[in-house]
Coordinates of C-alpha atoms and ligand atoms in Angstrom, one line a residue:
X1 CA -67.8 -109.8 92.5
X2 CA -64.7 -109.3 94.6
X3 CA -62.8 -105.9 93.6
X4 CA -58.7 -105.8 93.3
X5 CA -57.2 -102.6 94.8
X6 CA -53.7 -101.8 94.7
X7 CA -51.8 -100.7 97.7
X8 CA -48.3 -100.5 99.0
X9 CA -46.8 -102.3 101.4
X10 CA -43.0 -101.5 103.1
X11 CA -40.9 -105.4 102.6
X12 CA -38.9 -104.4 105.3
X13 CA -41.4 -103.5 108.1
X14 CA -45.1 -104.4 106.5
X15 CA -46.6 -101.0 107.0
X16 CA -49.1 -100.4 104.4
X17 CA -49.5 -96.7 102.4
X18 CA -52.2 -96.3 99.7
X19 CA -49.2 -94.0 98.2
X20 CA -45.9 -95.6 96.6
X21 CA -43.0 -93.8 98.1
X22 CA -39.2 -94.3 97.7
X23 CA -39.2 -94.0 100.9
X24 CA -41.1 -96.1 103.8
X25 CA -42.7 -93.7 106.4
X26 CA -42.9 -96.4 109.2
X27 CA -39.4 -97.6 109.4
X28 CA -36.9 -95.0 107.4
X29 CA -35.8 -97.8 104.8
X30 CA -35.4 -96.8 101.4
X31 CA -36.7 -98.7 98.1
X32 CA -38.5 -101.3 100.0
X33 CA -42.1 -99.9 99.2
X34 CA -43.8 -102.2 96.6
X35 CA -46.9 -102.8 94.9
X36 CA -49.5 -105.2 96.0
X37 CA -53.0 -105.9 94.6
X38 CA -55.4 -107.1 97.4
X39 CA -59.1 -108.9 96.3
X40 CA -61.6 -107.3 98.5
X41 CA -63.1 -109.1 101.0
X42 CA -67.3 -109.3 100.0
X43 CA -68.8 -106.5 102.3
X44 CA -71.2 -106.3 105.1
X45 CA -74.0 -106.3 103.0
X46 CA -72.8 -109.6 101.3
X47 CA -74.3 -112.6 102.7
X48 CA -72.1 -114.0 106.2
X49 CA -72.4 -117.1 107.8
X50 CA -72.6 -117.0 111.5
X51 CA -69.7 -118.4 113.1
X52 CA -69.8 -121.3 115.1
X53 CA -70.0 -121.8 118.9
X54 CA -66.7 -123.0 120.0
X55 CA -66.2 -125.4 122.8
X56 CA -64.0 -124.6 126.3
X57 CA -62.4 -127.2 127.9
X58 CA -60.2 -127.3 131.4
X59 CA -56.4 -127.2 131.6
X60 CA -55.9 -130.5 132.7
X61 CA -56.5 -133.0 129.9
X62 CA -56.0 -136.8 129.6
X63 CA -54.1 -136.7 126.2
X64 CA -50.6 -137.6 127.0
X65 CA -48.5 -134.6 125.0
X66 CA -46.9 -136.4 121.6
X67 CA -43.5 -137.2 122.1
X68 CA -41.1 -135.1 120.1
X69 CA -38.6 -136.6 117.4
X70 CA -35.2 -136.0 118.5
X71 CA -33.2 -135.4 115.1
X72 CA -29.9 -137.0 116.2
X73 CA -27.8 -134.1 116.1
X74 CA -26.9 -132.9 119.6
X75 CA -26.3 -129.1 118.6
X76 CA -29.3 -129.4 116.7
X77 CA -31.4 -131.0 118.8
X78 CA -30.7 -128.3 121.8
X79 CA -31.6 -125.5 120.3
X80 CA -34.8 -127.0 119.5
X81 CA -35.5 -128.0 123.5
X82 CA -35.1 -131.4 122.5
X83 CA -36.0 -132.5 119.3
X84 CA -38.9 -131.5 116.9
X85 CA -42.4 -131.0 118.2
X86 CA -45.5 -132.5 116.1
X87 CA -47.7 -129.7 114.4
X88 CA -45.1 -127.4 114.8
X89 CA -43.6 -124.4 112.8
X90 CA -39.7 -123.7 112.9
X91 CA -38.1 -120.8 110.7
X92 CA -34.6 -121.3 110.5
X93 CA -33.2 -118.0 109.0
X94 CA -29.6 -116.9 107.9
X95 CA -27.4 -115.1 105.2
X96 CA -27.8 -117.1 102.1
X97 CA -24.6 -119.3 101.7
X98 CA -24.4 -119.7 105.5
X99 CA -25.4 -123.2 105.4
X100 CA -28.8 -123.7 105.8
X101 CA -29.7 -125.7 103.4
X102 CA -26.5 -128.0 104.1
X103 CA -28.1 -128.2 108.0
X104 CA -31.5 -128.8 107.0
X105 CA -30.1 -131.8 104.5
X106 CA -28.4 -133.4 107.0
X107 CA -31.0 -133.2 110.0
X108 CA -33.5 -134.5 107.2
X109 CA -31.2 -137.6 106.6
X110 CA -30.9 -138.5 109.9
X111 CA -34.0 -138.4 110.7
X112 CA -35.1 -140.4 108.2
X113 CA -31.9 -143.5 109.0
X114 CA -34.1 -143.2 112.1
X115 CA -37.5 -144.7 110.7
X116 CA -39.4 -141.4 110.3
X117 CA -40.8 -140.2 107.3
X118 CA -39.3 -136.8 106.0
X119 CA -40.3 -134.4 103.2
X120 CA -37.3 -131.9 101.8
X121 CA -39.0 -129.3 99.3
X122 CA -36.4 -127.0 97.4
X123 CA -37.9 -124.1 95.7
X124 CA -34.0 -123.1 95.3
X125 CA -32.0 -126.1 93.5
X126 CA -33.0 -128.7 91.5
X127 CA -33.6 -132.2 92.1
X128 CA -29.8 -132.8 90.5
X129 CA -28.1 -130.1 92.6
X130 CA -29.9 -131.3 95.9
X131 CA -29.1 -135.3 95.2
X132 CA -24.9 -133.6 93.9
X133 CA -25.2 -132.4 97.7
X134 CA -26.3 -135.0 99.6
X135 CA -23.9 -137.2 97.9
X136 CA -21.0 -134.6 99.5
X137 CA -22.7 -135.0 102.4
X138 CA -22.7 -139.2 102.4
X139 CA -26.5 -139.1 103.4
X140 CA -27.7 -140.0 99.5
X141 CA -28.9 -143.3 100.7
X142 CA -31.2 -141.9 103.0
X143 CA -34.9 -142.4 102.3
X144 CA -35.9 -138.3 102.6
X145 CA -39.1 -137.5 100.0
X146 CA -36.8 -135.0 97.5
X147 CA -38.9 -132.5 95.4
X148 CA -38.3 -129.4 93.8
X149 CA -41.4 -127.3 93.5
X150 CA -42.5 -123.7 94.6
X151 CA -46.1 -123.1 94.2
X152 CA -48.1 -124.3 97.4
X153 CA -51.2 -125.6 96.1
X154 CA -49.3 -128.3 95.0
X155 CA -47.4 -128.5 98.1
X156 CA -50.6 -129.3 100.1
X157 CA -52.1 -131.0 97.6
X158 CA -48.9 -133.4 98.1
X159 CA -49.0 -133.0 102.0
X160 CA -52.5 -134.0 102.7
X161 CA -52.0 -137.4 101.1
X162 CA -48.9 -138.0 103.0
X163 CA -49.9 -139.2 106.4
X164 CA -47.2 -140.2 108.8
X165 CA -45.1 -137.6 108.0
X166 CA -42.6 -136.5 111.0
X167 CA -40.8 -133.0 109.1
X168 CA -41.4 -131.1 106.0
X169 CA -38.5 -128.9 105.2
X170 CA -39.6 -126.0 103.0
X171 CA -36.4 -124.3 101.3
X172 CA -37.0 -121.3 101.6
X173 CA -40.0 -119.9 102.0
X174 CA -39.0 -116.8 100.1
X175 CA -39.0 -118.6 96.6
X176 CA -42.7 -120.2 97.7
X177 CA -45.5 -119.0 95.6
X178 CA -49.3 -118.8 95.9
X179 CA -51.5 -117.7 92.7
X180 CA -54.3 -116.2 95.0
X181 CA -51.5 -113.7 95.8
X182 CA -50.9 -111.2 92.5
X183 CA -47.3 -110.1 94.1
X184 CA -44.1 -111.8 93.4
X185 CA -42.5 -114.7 95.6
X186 CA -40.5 -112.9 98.1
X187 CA -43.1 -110.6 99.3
X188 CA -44.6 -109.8 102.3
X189 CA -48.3 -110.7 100.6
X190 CA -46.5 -114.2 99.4
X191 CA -44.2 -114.8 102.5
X192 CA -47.0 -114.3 104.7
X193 CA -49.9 -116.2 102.8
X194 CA -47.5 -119.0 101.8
X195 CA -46.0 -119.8 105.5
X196 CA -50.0 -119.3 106.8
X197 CA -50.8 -122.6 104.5
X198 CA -47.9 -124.5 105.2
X199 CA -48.6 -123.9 109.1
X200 CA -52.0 -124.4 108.9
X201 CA -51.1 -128.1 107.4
X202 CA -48.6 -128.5 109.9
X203 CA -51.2 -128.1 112.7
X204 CA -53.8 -129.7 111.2
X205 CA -51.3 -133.1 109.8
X206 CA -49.2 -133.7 112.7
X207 CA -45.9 -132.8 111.1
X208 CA -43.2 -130.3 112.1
X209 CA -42.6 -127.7 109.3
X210 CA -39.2 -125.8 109.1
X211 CA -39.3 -123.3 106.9
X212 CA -36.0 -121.7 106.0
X213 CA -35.6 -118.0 105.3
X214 CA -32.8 -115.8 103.9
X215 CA -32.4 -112.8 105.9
X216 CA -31.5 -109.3 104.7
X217 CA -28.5 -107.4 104.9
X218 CA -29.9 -105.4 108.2
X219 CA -30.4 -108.7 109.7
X220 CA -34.3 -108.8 109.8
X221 CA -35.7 -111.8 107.8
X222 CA -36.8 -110.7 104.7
X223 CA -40.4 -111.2 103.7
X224 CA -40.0 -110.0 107.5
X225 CA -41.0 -110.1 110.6
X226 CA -44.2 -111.1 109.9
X227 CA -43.6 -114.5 110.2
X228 CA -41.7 -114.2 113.5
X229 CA -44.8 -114.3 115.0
X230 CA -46.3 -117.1 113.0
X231 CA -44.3 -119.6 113.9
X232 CA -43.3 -122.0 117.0
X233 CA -39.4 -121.3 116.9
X234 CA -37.1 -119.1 115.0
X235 CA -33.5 -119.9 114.8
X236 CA -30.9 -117.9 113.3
X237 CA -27.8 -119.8 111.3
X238 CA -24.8 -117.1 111.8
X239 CA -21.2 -117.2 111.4
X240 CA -18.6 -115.7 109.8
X241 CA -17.5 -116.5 106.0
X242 CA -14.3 -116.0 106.8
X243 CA -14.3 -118.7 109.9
X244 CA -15.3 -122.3 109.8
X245 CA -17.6 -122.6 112.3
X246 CA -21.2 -121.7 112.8
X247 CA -23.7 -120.9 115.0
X248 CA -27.2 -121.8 115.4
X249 CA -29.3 -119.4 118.2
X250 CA -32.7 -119.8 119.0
X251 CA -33.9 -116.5 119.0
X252 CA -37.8 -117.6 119.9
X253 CA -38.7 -120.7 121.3
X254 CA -42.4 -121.8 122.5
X255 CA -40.9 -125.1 123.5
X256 CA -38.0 -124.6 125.0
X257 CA -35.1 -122.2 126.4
X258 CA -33.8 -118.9 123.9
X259 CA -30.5 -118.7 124.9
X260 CA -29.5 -122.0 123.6
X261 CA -26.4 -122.3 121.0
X262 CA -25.3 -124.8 119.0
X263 CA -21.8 -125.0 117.8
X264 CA -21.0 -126.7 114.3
X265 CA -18.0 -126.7 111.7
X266 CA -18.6 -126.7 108.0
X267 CA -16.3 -129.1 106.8
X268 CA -16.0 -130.6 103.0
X269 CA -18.6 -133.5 104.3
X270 CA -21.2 -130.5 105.3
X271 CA -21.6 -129.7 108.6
X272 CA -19.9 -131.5 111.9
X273 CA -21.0 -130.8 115.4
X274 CA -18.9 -129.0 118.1
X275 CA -19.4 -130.7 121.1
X276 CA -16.8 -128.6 122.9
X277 CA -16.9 -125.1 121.5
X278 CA -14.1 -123.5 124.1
X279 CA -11.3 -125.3 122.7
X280 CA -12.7 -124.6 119.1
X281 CA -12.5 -120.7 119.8
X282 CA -9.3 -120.7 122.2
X283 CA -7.6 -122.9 119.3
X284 CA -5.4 -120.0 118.1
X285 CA -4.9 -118.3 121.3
X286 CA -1.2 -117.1 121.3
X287 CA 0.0 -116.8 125.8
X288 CA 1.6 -113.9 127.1
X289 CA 0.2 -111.1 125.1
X290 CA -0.8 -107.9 126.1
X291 CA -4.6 -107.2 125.4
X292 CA -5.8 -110.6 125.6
X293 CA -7.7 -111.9 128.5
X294 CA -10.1 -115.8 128.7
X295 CA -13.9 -115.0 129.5
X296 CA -15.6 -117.9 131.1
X297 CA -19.0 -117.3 129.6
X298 CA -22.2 -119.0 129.2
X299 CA -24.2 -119.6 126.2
X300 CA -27.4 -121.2 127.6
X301 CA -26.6 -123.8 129.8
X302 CA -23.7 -124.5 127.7
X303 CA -20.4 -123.1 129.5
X304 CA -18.1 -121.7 126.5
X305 CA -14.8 -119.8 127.2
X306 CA -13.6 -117.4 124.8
X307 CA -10.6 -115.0 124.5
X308 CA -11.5 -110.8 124.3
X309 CA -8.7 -108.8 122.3
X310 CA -8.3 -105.3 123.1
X311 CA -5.9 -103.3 121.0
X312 CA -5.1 -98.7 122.2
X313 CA -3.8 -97.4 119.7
X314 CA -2.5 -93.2 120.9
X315 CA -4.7 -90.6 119.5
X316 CA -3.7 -88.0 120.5
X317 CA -5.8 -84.4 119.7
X318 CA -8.5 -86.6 117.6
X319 CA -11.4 -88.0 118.4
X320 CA -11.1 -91.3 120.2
X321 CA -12.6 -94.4 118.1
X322 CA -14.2 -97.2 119.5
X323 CA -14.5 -100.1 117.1
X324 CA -15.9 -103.4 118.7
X325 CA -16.6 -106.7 116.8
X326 CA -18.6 -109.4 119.1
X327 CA -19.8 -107.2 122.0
X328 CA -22.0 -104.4 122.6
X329 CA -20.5 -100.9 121.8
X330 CA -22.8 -99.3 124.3
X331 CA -21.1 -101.5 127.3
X332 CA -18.3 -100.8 126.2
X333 CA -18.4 -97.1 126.3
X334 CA -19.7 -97.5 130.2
X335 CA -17.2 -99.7 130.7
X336 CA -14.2 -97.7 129.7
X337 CA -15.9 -94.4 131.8
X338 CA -15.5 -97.1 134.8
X339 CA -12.5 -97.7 133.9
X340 CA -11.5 -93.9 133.5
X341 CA -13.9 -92.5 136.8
X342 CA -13.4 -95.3 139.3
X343 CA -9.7 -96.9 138.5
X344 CA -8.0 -93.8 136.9
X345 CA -7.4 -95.1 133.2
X346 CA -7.3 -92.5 131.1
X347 CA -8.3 -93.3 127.4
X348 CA -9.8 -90.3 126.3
X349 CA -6.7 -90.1 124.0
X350 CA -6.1 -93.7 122.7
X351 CA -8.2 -95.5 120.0
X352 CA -9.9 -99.0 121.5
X353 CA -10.5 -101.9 119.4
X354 CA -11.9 -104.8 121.2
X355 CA -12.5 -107.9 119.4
X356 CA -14.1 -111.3 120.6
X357 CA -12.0 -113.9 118.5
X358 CA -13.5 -116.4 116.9
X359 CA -16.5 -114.9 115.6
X360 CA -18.4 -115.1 118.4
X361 CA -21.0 -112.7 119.9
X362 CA -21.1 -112.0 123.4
X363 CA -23.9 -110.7 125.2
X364 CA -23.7 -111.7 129.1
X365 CA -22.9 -108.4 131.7
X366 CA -20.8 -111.0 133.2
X367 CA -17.9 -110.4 129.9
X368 CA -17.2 -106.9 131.5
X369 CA -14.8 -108.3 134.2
X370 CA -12.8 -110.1 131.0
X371 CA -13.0 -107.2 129.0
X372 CA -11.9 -104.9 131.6
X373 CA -8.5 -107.2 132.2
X374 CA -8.1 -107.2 128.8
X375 CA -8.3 -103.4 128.2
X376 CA -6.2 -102.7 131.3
X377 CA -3.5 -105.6 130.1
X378 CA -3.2 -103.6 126.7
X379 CA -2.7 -100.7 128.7
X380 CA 0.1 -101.3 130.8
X381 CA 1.7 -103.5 128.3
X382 CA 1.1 -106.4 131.0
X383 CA -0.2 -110.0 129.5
X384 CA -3.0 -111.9 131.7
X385 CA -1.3 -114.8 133.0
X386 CA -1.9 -117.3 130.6
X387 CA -4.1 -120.2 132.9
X388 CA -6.3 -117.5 133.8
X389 CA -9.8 -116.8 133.2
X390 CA -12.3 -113.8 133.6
X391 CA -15.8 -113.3 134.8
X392 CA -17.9 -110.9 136.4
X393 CA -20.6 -107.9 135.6
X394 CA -18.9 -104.5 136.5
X395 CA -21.5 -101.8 138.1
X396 CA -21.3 -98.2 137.6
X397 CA -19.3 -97.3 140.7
X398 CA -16.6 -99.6 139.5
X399 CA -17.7 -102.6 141.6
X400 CA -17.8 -106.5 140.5
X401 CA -21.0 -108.2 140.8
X402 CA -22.2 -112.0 140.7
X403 CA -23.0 -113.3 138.0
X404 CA -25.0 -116.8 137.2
X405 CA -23.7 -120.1 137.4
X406 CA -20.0 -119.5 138.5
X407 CA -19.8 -123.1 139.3
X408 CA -20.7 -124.5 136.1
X409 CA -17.7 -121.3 134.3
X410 CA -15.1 -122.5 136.7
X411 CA -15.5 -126.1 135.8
X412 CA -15.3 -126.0 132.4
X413 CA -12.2 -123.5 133.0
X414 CA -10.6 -126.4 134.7
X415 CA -11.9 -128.8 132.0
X416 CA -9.6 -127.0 129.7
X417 CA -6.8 -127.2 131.5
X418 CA -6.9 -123.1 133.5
X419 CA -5.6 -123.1 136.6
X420 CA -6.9 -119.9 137.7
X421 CA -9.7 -117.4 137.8
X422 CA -10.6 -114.2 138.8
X423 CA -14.2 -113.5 140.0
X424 CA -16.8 -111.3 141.7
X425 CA -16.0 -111.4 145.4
X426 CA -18.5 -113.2 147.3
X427 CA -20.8 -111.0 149.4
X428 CA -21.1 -112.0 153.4
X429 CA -24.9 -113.3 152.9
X430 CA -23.6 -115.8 150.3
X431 CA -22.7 -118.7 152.6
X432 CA -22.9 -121.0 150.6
X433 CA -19.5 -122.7 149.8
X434 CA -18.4 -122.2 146.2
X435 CA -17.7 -125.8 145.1
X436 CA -14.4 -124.8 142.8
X437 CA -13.1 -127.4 140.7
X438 CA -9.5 -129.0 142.6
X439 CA -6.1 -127.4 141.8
X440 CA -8.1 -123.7 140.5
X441 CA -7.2 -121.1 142.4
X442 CA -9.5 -118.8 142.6
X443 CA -9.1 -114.8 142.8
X444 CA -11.6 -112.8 144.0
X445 CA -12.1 -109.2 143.5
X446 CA -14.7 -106.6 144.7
X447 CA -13.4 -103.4 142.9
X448 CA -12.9 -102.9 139.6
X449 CA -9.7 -100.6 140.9
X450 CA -8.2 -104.3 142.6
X451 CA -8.3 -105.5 139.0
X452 CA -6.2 -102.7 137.2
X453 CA -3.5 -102.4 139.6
X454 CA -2.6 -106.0 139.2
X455 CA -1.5 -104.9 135.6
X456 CA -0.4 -101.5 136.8
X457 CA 3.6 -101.4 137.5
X458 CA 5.0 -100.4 140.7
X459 CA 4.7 -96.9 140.1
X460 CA 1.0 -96.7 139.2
X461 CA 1.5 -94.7 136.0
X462 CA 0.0 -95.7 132.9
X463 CA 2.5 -96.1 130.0
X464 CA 0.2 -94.4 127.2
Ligands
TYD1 P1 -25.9 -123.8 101.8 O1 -26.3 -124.8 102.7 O2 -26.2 -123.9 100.4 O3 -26.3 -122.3 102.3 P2 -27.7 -121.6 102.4 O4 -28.7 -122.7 102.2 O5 -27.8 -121.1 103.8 O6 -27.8 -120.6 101.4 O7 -24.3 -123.7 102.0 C1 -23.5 -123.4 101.0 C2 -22.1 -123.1 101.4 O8 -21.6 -124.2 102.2 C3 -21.2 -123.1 100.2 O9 -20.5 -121.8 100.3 C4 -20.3 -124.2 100.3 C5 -20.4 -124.7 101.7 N1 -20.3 -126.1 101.9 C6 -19.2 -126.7 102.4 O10 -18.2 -126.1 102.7 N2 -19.2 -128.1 102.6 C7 -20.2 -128.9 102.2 O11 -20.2 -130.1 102.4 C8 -21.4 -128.2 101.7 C9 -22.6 -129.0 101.3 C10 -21.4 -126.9 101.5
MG2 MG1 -30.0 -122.9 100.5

């Protein structure tokens, strides 16, 4: 007879204590220690079959790959490395109300206009609420399978008689339920067991399974990282509340590249794409401020350019703050002691705010040369010229270094009507011509000194 003990496992980090605490031991968080009963597995003694010889084969086989289903939607469709692949698992996590379930109703619909047969499971709404939606969304003629259901037997019950099925869209996986699990939905024990069945089915039935999952306030996917691992791809749904658009990241991707973005707009009719994100998050650019500089960046292959705000504020006797929305606080600490050591900006009295506007998050090195023109622009009170756009890493000793693709930045820069940029000077073993878009004059700088004394007046005194 198989014996239930209790343990406790942490729903934030899945370390497992035989002792409840308020306070999990592995990872610090508080009040995420919970109760689970486990059935003991038979032991030792108990009769086991012997396991099977598996085969080995070569690498090179003769089964041509399946093709994957492209959904339709460009944005979508990239992050994915080109469509969905068969047997696969996708987790598609966000904040709830980010628009996950809007995406997920959408790509579903046009997937099935296309011919393929697609399964949409809500554990979350009801059948009402899901077809209210869908009518919003002008996809209710769309021949998706609808159900509302949450315990998983049933599920795959359902699944294994549906043959030809292209996607199964499990919403979400937190509110999925298995009764061979004595813990509440939401769980690690439930998460984990629940998104193991559906995979398993996935793998075994041909079918790509996304599995959407709400994500706690620190950001980790509740129910958590657990089922990182299990899956094929996990993308994250983020964006602001306060700003229309949103952006899907594929933080893990088996089939395909990570840094990929896609750019969409939540509009009353759900979701639109963004084919051209720059002008999206340069829309409200005001010219000739102080503080505000264009960074050509890159998001995957995708070229996006984006403004950086910087705002000093005096200080004087306090502490210096350093608030930053959209970029790395850590860079930007080195890059102000460049700024300070190796051009002679002093800030150790003035308050800096640097914002990327428009929501977005910025991770390339090559932002520092943007970020740089825009702290030094706030400084001396001297706008950036306003057709003029920003990139380049900044090292330690103050100098500008390549960065990636500087073809592909000043294109796009041109594209959007810029008619200047300022860039890494080339090094003497680089002799390869930089093919620069017609009519963009380009600005080269090695120093990070040559950047602040364009903004510094005559004198080469700081204002602040
Ligand atoms: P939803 O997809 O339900 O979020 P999630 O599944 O991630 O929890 O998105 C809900 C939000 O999206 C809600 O605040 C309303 C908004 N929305 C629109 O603005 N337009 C629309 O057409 C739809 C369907 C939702
Ligand atoms: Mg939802």
């Amino acid at each position: 007879m198989a014996k239930a003990t209790i343990r406790y496992v942490c729903q934030a980090c899945g370390a497992v204590t035989p002792k409840w605490a308020g306070r999990c031991e592995t990872c610090g968080e508080w009040n995420t220690v919970e109760e689970e009963a486990v059935v003991a597995r038979p032991g030792p003694a108990a009769k086991q079959q012997p396991g099977r010889s598996i085969a080995f084969v070569g690498l090179a086989g003769t089964a041509e790959p399946p093709p994957r289903a492209a959904i339709g939607i460009a944005e979508l469709d990239r992050v994915l490395g080109g469509g969905l692949v068969p047997s696969s698992a996708v987790l598609v996590g966000g904040d709830p109300g980010i628009g996950k379930s809007t995406l997920l109703l959408q790509a579903a619909a046009k997937l099935a206009r296309s011919g393929k047969r697609v399964l949409y499971v809500s554990g979350e709404e009801s059948i009402d609420q899901i077809r209210l939606r869908a009518r919003r969304l002008g996809v209710a003629d769309s021949a998706i399978g609808l159900a509302a259901a949450i315990n998983v037997r049933d599920i795959v019950a359902a699944l294994e008689q549906a043959q030809d099925t292209t996607l199964v869209v499990i919403d979400s996986i937190q509110t999925m339920w298995m009764d061979a699990i004595d813990s509440a939905p939401g769980t690690v024990a439930q998460v984990r067991a629940c998104s193991f069945e559906l995979i398993r089915l996935a793998k075994a039935g041909n079918f790509a399974v996304v599995l959407v999952g709400h994500v706690t306030k620190d950001g980790a996917l509740a129910g958590p990282r657990v089922l990182e691992h299990m899956v094929d791809a996990v993308l994250y749904f983020e964006g602001d509340r306060g700003h229309q658009f949103r952006i899907l990241r594929a933080v893990k991707n088996r089939f395909g590249a990570t840094d990929e973005i896609g750019v969409f707009e939540m509009t009353d009719a759900g979701l639109a794409e963004v084919p051209n994100p720059s002008a999206l998050f340069l829309a409200e650019r005001r010219g000739n401020i102080a503080g505000s500089a264009v960074f050509a960046g890159l998001e995957g292959t995708r070229p996006v350019l984006v403004e950086v705000q910087a705002l000093l504020a005096p200080n004087p006797g306090g502490s210096p703050r350093r608030s930053v929305i959209g970029w790395d606080s850590g860079r930007l600490s080195m890059l102000l002691a460049v700024l300070e050591t190796r051009a002679g900006l002093r800030l150790n009295q003035t308050d800096v705010y640097l914002n990327i506007a428009g929501g977005l998050r910025v991770t390339e090195p090559a932002a520092d040369l943007a970020v740089a023109a825009a702290i030094a622009s706030a400084a001396f009170e001297a706008p950036t010229s306003p057709g003029m756009v920003y990139f380049g890493e900044v090292g330690l000793s103050g100098e500008v270094r390549q960065v990636a693709q500087a073809e592909a930045r000043l294109k796009e820069a041109a594209k959007l009507g810029f008619d200047a940029a300022t860039l890494p000077r080339r090094v003497a073993h680089g002799n390869r011509r930089l093919a620069a878009p017609d009519g963009l004059r380009l600005e080269e700088i090695g120093h990070i000194s040559d950047l602040v004394g364009r903004f510094a007046p005559e004198s080469g005194t700081k204002k602040l």
